[in-house]
XYZ file of C-alpha atoms in Angstrom:
554
model
C -32.657 -22.141 108.169
C -32.727 -25.561 109.905
C -33.430 -28.810 108.046
C -36.696 -29.336 109.996
C -37.973 -25.858 109.042
C -37.196 -26.531 105.387
C -38.969 -29.905 105.627
C -42.082 -28.350 107.211
C -42.190 -25.666 104.465
C -41.867 -28.380 101.836
C -44.713 -30.468 103.272
C -46.960 -27.393 103.577
C -46.282 -26.487 99.940
C -47.066 -30.037 98.923
C -50.443 -29.912 100.646
C -49.465 -32.540 103.273
C -50.136 -30.204 106.173
C -53.511 -30.140 107.879
C -53.847 -26.378 107.275
C -56.145 -24.868 104.591
C -56.219 -27.059 101.447
C -54.207 -25.797 98.467
C -56.270 -25.186 95.318
C -55.502 -27.536 92.456
C -54.004 -25.951 89.342
C -56.645 -25.704 86.630
C -55.538 -26.204 83.042
C -56.624 -23.363 80.739
C -59.574 -24.023 78.455
C -58.704 -23.039 74.881
C -61.324 -23.200 72.105
C -58.981 -24.223 69.299
C -61.708 -24.403 66.661
C -62.764 -20.801 67.233
C -59.140 -19.644 67.164
C -58.486 -21.635 63.969
C -57.954 -18.617 61.641
C -55.141 -17.266 63.844
C -53.620 -20.701 64.526
C -53.534 -21.617 60.815
C -51.707 -18.396 59.913
C -49.194 -18.662 62.781
C -48.613 -22.385 62.098
C -47.821 -21.807 58.425
C -45.636 -18.779 59.304
C -43.508 -21.071 61.509
C -43.358 -23.624 58.669
C -42.233 -20.763 56.385
C -39.311 -20.016 58.723
C -38.309 -23.701 58.556
C -38.560 -23.584 54.753
C -35.945 -20.799 54.772
C -33.656 -23.068 56.798
C -34.071 -26.403 55.016
C -35.415 -25.985 51.459
C -32.848 -25.371 48.656
C -32.652 -21.696 47.644
C -34.005 -22.137 44.098
C -37.199 -23.852 45.375
C -37.949 -21.436 48.221
C -39.848 -18.793 46.240
C -42.456 -21.229 44.870
C -42.764 -23.051 48.219
C -43.274 -19.818 50.172
C -45.816 -18.355 47.724
C -47.791 -21.625 47.740
C -47.740 -21.893 51.565
C -48.731 -18.238 52.063
C -51.669 -18.361 49.642
C -52.911 -21.671 51.084
C -52.612 -20.357 54.674
C -54.579 -17.172 53.983
C -57.235 -19.018 51.958
C -57.615 -21.732 54.640
C -57.842 -19.113 57.421
C -60.537 -17.240 55.452
C -62.443 -20.513 54.995
C -62.224 -21.006 58.783
C -63.671 -17.506 59.351
C -66.540 -18.249 56.948
C -67.135 -21.565 58.765
C -67.324 -19.806 62.134
C -69.701 -17.176 60.750
C -71.904 -19.893 59.218
C -71.880 -21.679 62.599
C -73.445 -18.627 64.259
C -70.353 -17.426 66.138
C -70.884 -13.941 64.786
C -74.429 -13.688 66.170
C -76.136 -16.176 68.512
C -73.012 -18.042 69.683
C -70.827 -14.934 70.120
C -68.771 -15.323 73.302
C -65.422 -14.722 74.990
C -62.869 -17.454 74.212
C -59.339 -18.383 75.336
C -59.879 -17.723 79.056
C -61.240 -14.223 78.460
C -58.456 -13.098 76.092
C -60.275 -13.174 72.721
C -63.793 -12.097 71.758
C -65.426 -14.193 69.032
C -68.281 -12.058 67.699
C -69.601 -10.354 64.562
C -67.062 -7.496 64.337
C -64.175 -9.917 64.995
C -65.175 -12.293 62.185
C -66.014 -9.483 59.726
C -62.679 -7.727 60.326
C -60.698 -10.985 60.265
C -62.312 -11.926 56.954
C -61.506 -8.479 55.514
C -57.871 -8.641 56.717
C -57.376 -12.150 55.272
C -58.903 -11.346 51.870
C -56.969 -8.062 51.615
C -53.725 -9.831 52.595
C -54.344 -12.623 50.088
C -54.795 -10.104 47.273
C -51.778 -8.070 48.466
C -49.508 -11.141 48.619
C -49.866 -11.535 44.851
C -48.011 -8.218 44.431
C -45.261 -9.510 46.771
C -44.822 -12.514 44.466
C -44.655 -10.438 41.238
C -41.383 -11.039 39.335
C -42.007 -9.718 35.822
C -41.950 -5.955 36.319
C -38.174 -5.389 36.438
C -35.968 -6.653 33.611
C -34.203 -9.924 34.462
C -30.867 -9.436 36.230
C -28.007 -11.774 35.224
C -30.599 -14.105 33.700
C -32.694 -14.259 36.909
C -36.206 -12.935 37.592
C -36.250 -10.214 40.265
C -39.011 -8.980 42.591
C -39.501 -5.790 44.633
C -37.264 -6.913 47.505
C -33.517 -6.689 48.122
C -31.478 -9.647 46.903
C -29.842 -9.928 50.328
C -31.405 -7.698 52.965
C -28.441 -7.994 55.363
C -25.888 -6.562 52.902
C -24.979 -2.864 52.873
C -26.585 -0.957 49.954
C -24.132 -0.699 47.056
C -21.598 -3.072 48.652
C -19.752 -5.913 46.927
C -21.807 -8.481 48.873
C -25.026 -6.950 47.514
C -23.670 -7.031 43.946
C -22.639 -10.673 44.424
C -26.119 -11.538 45.763
C -27.795 -9.876 42.757
C -25.448 -11.674 40.371
C -26.180 -15.010 42.042
C -29.931 -14.392 41.677
C -30.758 -14.461 45.388
C -34.263 -13.407 46.485
C -35.521 -12.359 49.922
C -38.215 -15.008 50.321
C -38.338 -14.337 54.090
C -40.912 -11.633 53.310
C -43.655 -14.287 53.063
C -43.364 -15.689 56.634
C -43.006 -12.080 57.863
C -46.297 -11.176 56.168
C -47.991 -14.174 57.812
C -46.713 -13.237 61.290
C -47.955 -9.692 60.721
C -51.379 -10.964 59.558
C -51.605 -13.199 62.654
C -51.101 -10.168 64.901
C -53.695 -8.212 62.900
C -56.244 -11.020 63.331
C -55.846 -10.931 67.127
C -55.695 -7.120 67.454
C -59.393 -6.298 66.831
C -60.463 -9.491 68.678
C -58.450 -8.804 71.864
C -60.643 -8.742 74.959
C -58.014 -7.682 77.473
C -55.345 -5.005 77.340
C -52.331 -7.346 77.520
C -53.572 -9.390 74.540
C -54.073 -6.067 72.713
C -50.465 -5.040 73.391
C -48.968 -8.404 72.408
C -50.994 -8.419 69.164
C -49.813 -4.862 68.404
C -46.167 -5.903 68.709
C -46.659 -9.130 66.744
C -48.023 -7.294 63.725
C -45.790 -4.200 63.987
C -42.346 -5.800 64.241
C -42.567 -7.682 60.888
C -43.809 -4.462 59.227
C -40.731 -2.544 60.460
C -38.566 -5.159 58.723
C -40.663 -5.337 55.545
C -40.382 -1.555 55.089
C -36.572 -1.800 54.937
C -36.078 -4.386 52.178
C -36.803 -2.514 48.916
C -34.630 -3.621 45.971
C -34.382 -0.089 44.517
C -33.811 3.075 46.610
C -32.563 0.961 49.498
C -31.327 3.861 51.636
C -34.716 5.589 51.415
C -36.369 2.282 52.324
C -34.128 1.815 55.367
C -34.718 5.415 56.459
C -38.498 4.808 56.248
C -38.157 1.660 58.369
C -36.113 3.474 61.060
C -38.661 6.334 61.229
C -41.517 3.841 61.467
C -39.717 1.826 64.138
C -38.838 4.832 66.332
C -42.289 6.409 66.166
C -43.906 2.959 66.544
C -41.842 2.400 69.702
C -43.148 5.708 71.093
C -46.745 4.721 70.369
C -46.217 1.286 71.971
C -44.798 2.994 75.061
C -47.867 5.263 75.289
C -50.144 2.245 74.957
C -48.275 0.241 77.597
C -48.214 3.111 80.096
C -51.949 3.629 79.503
C -52.536 -0.079 80.193
C -50.625 0.228 83.501
C -52.745 3.219 84.558
C -56.015 1.502 83.614
C -54.927 -1.569 85.594
C -54.333 0.673 88.622
C -57.774 2.207 88.076
C -59.782 -1.018 87.635
C -57.638 -3.753 89.235
C -57.926 -5.762 86.025
C -56.853 -5.675 82.364
C -60.067 -7.378 81.206
C -62.326 -5.176 79.082
C -65.497 -6.239 80.916
C -63.986 -5.631 84.374
C -62.745 -2.151 83.398
C -66.164 -1.308 81.893
C -67.838 -2.384 85.175
C -65.607 -0.079 87.235
C -66.253 2.802 84.788
C -70.016 2.224 85.146
C -69.718 2.014 88.939
C -71.301 -1.456 89.063
C -68.385 -3.088 90.952
C -69.008 -3.974 94.587
C -65.825 -5.886 95.544
C -62.649 -3.792 95.754
C -59.221 -5.427 95.690
C -57.548 -4.440 99.029
C -54.148 -4.067 97.314
C -55.619 -1.468 94.950
C -58.031 0.210 97.382
C -56.183 3.533 97.148
C -56.312 3.771 93.350
C -59.429 1.847 92.256
C -62.029 4.194 90.854
C -59.584 7.134 90.672
C -60.837 9.082 87.643
C -57.458 10.724 87.009
C -55.956 7.292 86.249
C -58.917 6.451 84.011
C -58.715 9.666 81.973
C -54.927 9.691 81.546
C -54.743 5.925 80.917
C -57.609 6.013 78.409
C -56.015 8.978 76.592
C -52.665 7.159 76.348
C -54.221 3.985 74.936
C -56.171 6.076 72.410
C -52.913 7.787 71.420
C -51.318 4.403 70.681
C -54.282 3.293 68.565
C -54.654 6.624 66.706
C -50.973 6.343 65.757
C -51.648 3.011 64.034
C -54.727 4.474 62.338
C -52.653 7.405 61.033
C -54.852 10.153 62.516
C -53.586 13.736 62.919
C -51.532 14.664 64.996
C -50.072 11.126 65.144
C -49.669 10.832 61.356
C -46.054 12.054 60.954
C -44.727 8.628 59.956
C -47.307 7.904 57.240
C -46.028 9.841 54.162
C -42.352 8.947 54.694
C -43.048 5.267 55.326
C -45.517 4.922 52.443
C -42.997 6.554 50.081
C -39.912 4.648 51.243
C -41.295 1.124 51.757
C -41.466 -1.329 48.823
C -44.792 -0.559 47.086
C -46.304 -4.057 47.661
C -45.596 -3.585 51.395
C -47.104 -0.073 51.304
C -50.320 -1.430 49.769
C -50.559 -4.270 52.293
C -49.805 -1.998 55.239
C -52.111 0.844 54.141
C -55.074 -1.532 53.851
C -54.684 -4.253 56.484
C -53.212 -2.143 59.320
C -56.089 0.345 59.115
C -58.672 -2.454 59.313
C -57.010 -4.016 62.387
C -56.400 -0.694 64.162
C -59.931 0.639 63.632
C -61.332 -2.706 64.841
C -59.358 -2.417 68.080
C -60.359 1.263 68.458
C -64.058 0.420 68.017
C -63.907 -2.358 70.618
C -62.092 -0.155 73.123
C -64.543 2.756 72.805
C -67.753 0.704 72.526
C -66.984 -2.100 75.024
C -64.567 -0.616 77.598
C -65.328 3.109 77.623
C -68.992 3.602 76.649
C -69.550 5.067 80.125
C -66.905 7.684 79.324
C -68.424 8.772 75.976
C -69.049 12.325 77.258
C -65.285 12.655 77.777
C -63.867 10.970 74.672
C -66.382 12.169 72.078
C -65.290 15.871 72.106
C -61.634 14.814 71.815
C -62.419 12.455 68.925
C -64.474 15.209 67.261
C -61.388 17.421 67.248
C -59.127 14.591 66.015
C -61.566 13.674 63.220
C -61.877 17.284 62.021
C -58.110 17.997 61.896
C -57.502 14.570 60.315
C -60.040 15.091 57.511
C -58.965 18.653 56.752
C -55.237 18.106 57.329
C -55.019 15.046 55.085
C -57.039 16.663 52.283
C -55.282 20.064 52.310
C -51.685 18.797 52.551
C -52.335 16.204 49.804
C -52.864 19.067 47.312
C -49.188 20.080 47.637
C -47.747 16.590 46.994
C -45.731 15.804 43.861
C -45.131 12.089 44.556
C -47.965 9.643 43.891
C -47.175 7.488 46.954
C -47.061 10.515 49.279
C -50.323 11.740 47.756
C -51.967 8.377 48.514
C -50.488 8.555 52.047
C -52.163 11.911 52.781
C -55.306 10.555 51.122
C -55.243 7.657 53.625
C -54.937 10.178 56.488
C -58.066 11.984 55.230
C -59.881 8.637 54.985
C -58.945 7.880 58.614
C -60.823 11.071 59.488
C -63.891 9.989 57.514
C -63.904 6.610 59.289
C -63.564 8.355 62.679
C -66.844 10.146 61.912
C -68.540 6.725 61.970
C -66.722 5.751 65.179
C -67.974 8.924 66.900
C -71.616 8.079 66.041
C -71.781 5.695 69.082
C -74.729 3.819 67.524
C -75.087 0.305 66.027
C -75.187 1.998 62.587
C -71.884 3.626 63.432
C -70.230 0.224 63.926
C -71.690 -1.324 60.765
C -70.837 1.735 58.611
C -67.214 1.644 59.806
C -67.001 -2.105 59.048
C -68.377 -1.533 55.528
C -66.051 1.431 54.882
C -62.995 -0.558 56.002
C -63.915 -3.440 53.675
C -64.446 -1.099 50.707
C -61.380 1.071 51.377
C -58.929 -1.809 51.822
C -59.479 -3.275 48.330
C -59.309 0.125 46.604
C -56.012 0.817 48.397
C -54.366 -2.494 47.495
C -55.496 -2.093 43.874
C -54.213 1.494 43.626
C -50.755 0.610 44.947
C -50.642 -2.415 42.609
C -51.139 0.001 39.672
C -48.326 2.221 41.022
C -45.911 -0.743 40.731
C -46.543 -0.940 36.949
C -45.417 2.588 35.945
C -41.611 2.367 35.673
C -38.537 4.033 34.266
C -34.838 3.166 34.342
C -34.654 3.789 38.105
C -37.584 1.525 38.998
C -41.047 2.842 39.841
C -41.781 6.321 38.428
C -43.668 7.834 41.364
C -43.175 11.564 40.578
C -46.477 12.965 39.328
C -44.837 14.677 36.329
C -43.916 11.205 35.007
C -47.617 10.230 34.913
C -48.456 12.953 32.365
C -50.037 11.459 29.274
C -50.281 7.963 30.765
C -53.819 7.665 29.394
C -52.483 7.884 25.836
C -49.542 5.571 26.404
C -51.506 2.914 28.290
C -55.263 3.652 28.296
C -56.262 0.535 30.272
C -53.871 1.105 33.196
C -54.811 4.803 33.365
C -58.538 3.952 33.267
C -58.168 1.427 36.099
C -56.231 3.936 38.212
C -58.904 6.540 37.459
C -61.560 4.154 38.833
C -59.585 3.826 42.087
C -59.098 7.604 42.342
C -62.826 8.214 41.787
C -63.569 5.667 44.536
C -61.180 7.510 46.900
C -62.975 10.744 45.994
C -66.360 9.186 46.850
C -67.914 9.618 43.393
C -71.319 7.807 43.035
C -71.355 4.249 41.594
C -68.078 3.432 43.390
C -67.524 1.746 46.750
C -66.089 5.027 48.099
C -69.455 6.761 47.715
C -71.359 3.916 49.437
C -68.854 3.903 52.312
C -68.837 7.663 52.833
C -72.632 7.847 52.612
C -72.996 5.101 55.260
C -70.456 6.719 57.619
C -71.817 10.258 57.252
C -75.426 9.075 57.665
C -74.485 7.215 60.879
C -72.635 10.304 62.165
C -75.608 12.589 61.399
C -78.051 10.180 63.097
C -75.689 10.007 66.095
C -75.824 13.774 66.593
C -72.557 14.633 64.829
C -74.065 16.726 62.035
C -71.270 19.327 62.249
C -68.738 16.589 61.594
C -70.610 15.578 58.429
C -70.415 19.165 57.116
C -66.626 19.194 57.665
C -66.443 15.732 56.048
C -68.262 16.906 52.915
C -65.993 19.978 52.640
C -62.912 17.734 53.061
C -64.255 15.357 50.410
C -64.649 18.288 48.005
C -61.049 19.408 48.669
C -59.828 15.820 48.223
C -61.766 15.405 44.968
C -59.674 18.267 43.540
C -56.344 16.446 43.743
C -57.757 13.064 42.663
C -59.317 14.632 39.572
C -56.101 16.613 38.951
C -54.236 13.298 38.576
C -56.921 11.999 36.177
C -56.620 15.216 34.092
C -52.822 14.837 34.121
C -53.080 11.256 32.821
C -55.668 11.831 30.070
C -55.305 15.480 28.989
C -51.530 16.011 29.013
C -49.070 15.254 26.231
C -46.867 12.253 27.024
C -43.158 13.095 27.285
C -40.738 11.394 24.900
C -38.571 10.183 27.807
C -41.610 9.243 29.917
C -41.947 5.974 31.844
C -43.184 2.719 30.399
C -45.983 0.578 31.765
C -44.665 -2.882 32.604
C -46.719 -5.919 31.604
C -47.360 -7.797 34.852
C -47.830 -11.506 35.430
C -51.334 -12.873 36.200
C -50.560 -12.288 39.916
C -50.649 -8.483 39.818
C -53.410 -8.610 37.203
C -55.502 -10.586 39.697
C -54.860 -8.014 42.450
C -55.929 -5.119 40.221
C -58.926 -7.007 38.792
C -60.204 -7.910 42.276
C -59.751 -4.289 43.374
C -61.778 -2.971 40.411
C -64.471 -5.653 40.825
C -64.962 -4.942 44.556
C -64.957 -1.173 43.918
C -67.717 -1.445 41.305
C -69.800 -4.139 43.059
C -69.839 -2.239 46.378
C -70.674 0.929 44.450
C -73.461 -0.474 42.255
C -75.044 -3.030 44.636
C -73.880 -2.328 48.198
C -77.045 -3.414 50.028
C -76.092 -7.071 50.633
C -72.739 -6.044 52.117
C -74.284 -3.249 54.193
C -76.714 -5.830 55.623
C -73.810 -8.181 56.298
C -71.966 -5.406 58.151
C -75.060 -4.509 60.200
C -75.562 -8.194 61.197
C -71.881 -8.304 62.220
C -72.024 -5.014 64.106
C -72.769 -6.275 67.631
C -69.936 -6.590 70.160
C -70.077 -9.373 72.736
C -69.621 -8.000 76.261
């Protein structure tokens, strides 16, 4: 190319030519105040990474615990501030150039995720359950995660008293992704948030101090199946982009409704093609149902719950479900309401097999963590009944159920960390026989959580199930409620079987002991019991709160 041609191209690009004027680049408008909860958590997570690099090893644990608790508390205060400022109701809008929706469901779910994470982090910080090793306190995590299990380097790390304090910044990164996931207002933001909260969880599952090989196996299973679900989601996003010419929720909803007049010439052949819509929508739903743990995408749940360190299991079981159901609600109620006739029958089928599958298979379990995993699958089915209602009550009942369920779950897994034998946590059900006689308080607290899972009146589980089933019945899904009640009856059998085992069996002479925790785990369990009883005895204020928060901004 000649020098003059290059010069003319350069002057045209610079806007010197007399041809059509070049548009000026507009800087993005970011509402930092409304994104404060996410920014606080991400900012402190980055600081936590720097702490690992620069703070002396012996001071890292206290620094990380302090930073993590402050970050989660400050982010929750920011959520409360936004809700008090009317951003959940009258000022609800789309922020960050259309990427994030700030509305009632977003703030309610973010508040639930932050409170649940704050309570769960106390179990991460617990260091009194295992006997001291070489004069050092130990926690639930590997002394040096990079060393091969059983190797000399691992033994040297244990002897030196190393601790894996990197778990705290990893938790914060995961929480940041979870905060964005239910608030995402376009499909690319949804995908990025999914990866941001999933990748730290894959790592956290692999760093158990005891049973390290089982922990690493759980992490690999979770990672491989998680990669499949991400691939489904991403391919679905590509198909929906081809269908609508946009990744924005509102734009896709407009094309689904048929209210779009301007067609992008580049996509004229594919825009409005229903095959792309149906296949793309199904693939995105597959990715989200995997995170929720619904049948038939539940295969990872029991293995991962059993193999991961129990504090991580509790955090993941509670917070991931809240984030994933939030994203599922927004997708179905904001993007695909015009497609309800197509997705409702499919979700009916998924909800039925999830409720029955989780409840029936749980009866056969002999490990307490696997039992709670199948219990969580059944609960995903109950929550789906509220999602299928497609009414404002459906949204608010799901929000309430998620809030109630998350605290019961964290509390239950915190109790599991206390029952120990020489090999660490005693999770086999036979070891729990006679626990009520050996440690009446711990057994009574666990019984409260099990009764809440079973949906017995005067617990949060009953209030949540009643709200969800009522919304489903009002929304025309009466058959689903019948299946839900039958599943609840089946589930009640194995919860009550554990209670009978604890209180009406003779304790074995070589049975496990109940460790005396520090105030950290005590706080987690106490908060779990308090929320379970308050939401069971006086749920009306929180049901009203959920119904006020149950309106999506479009």
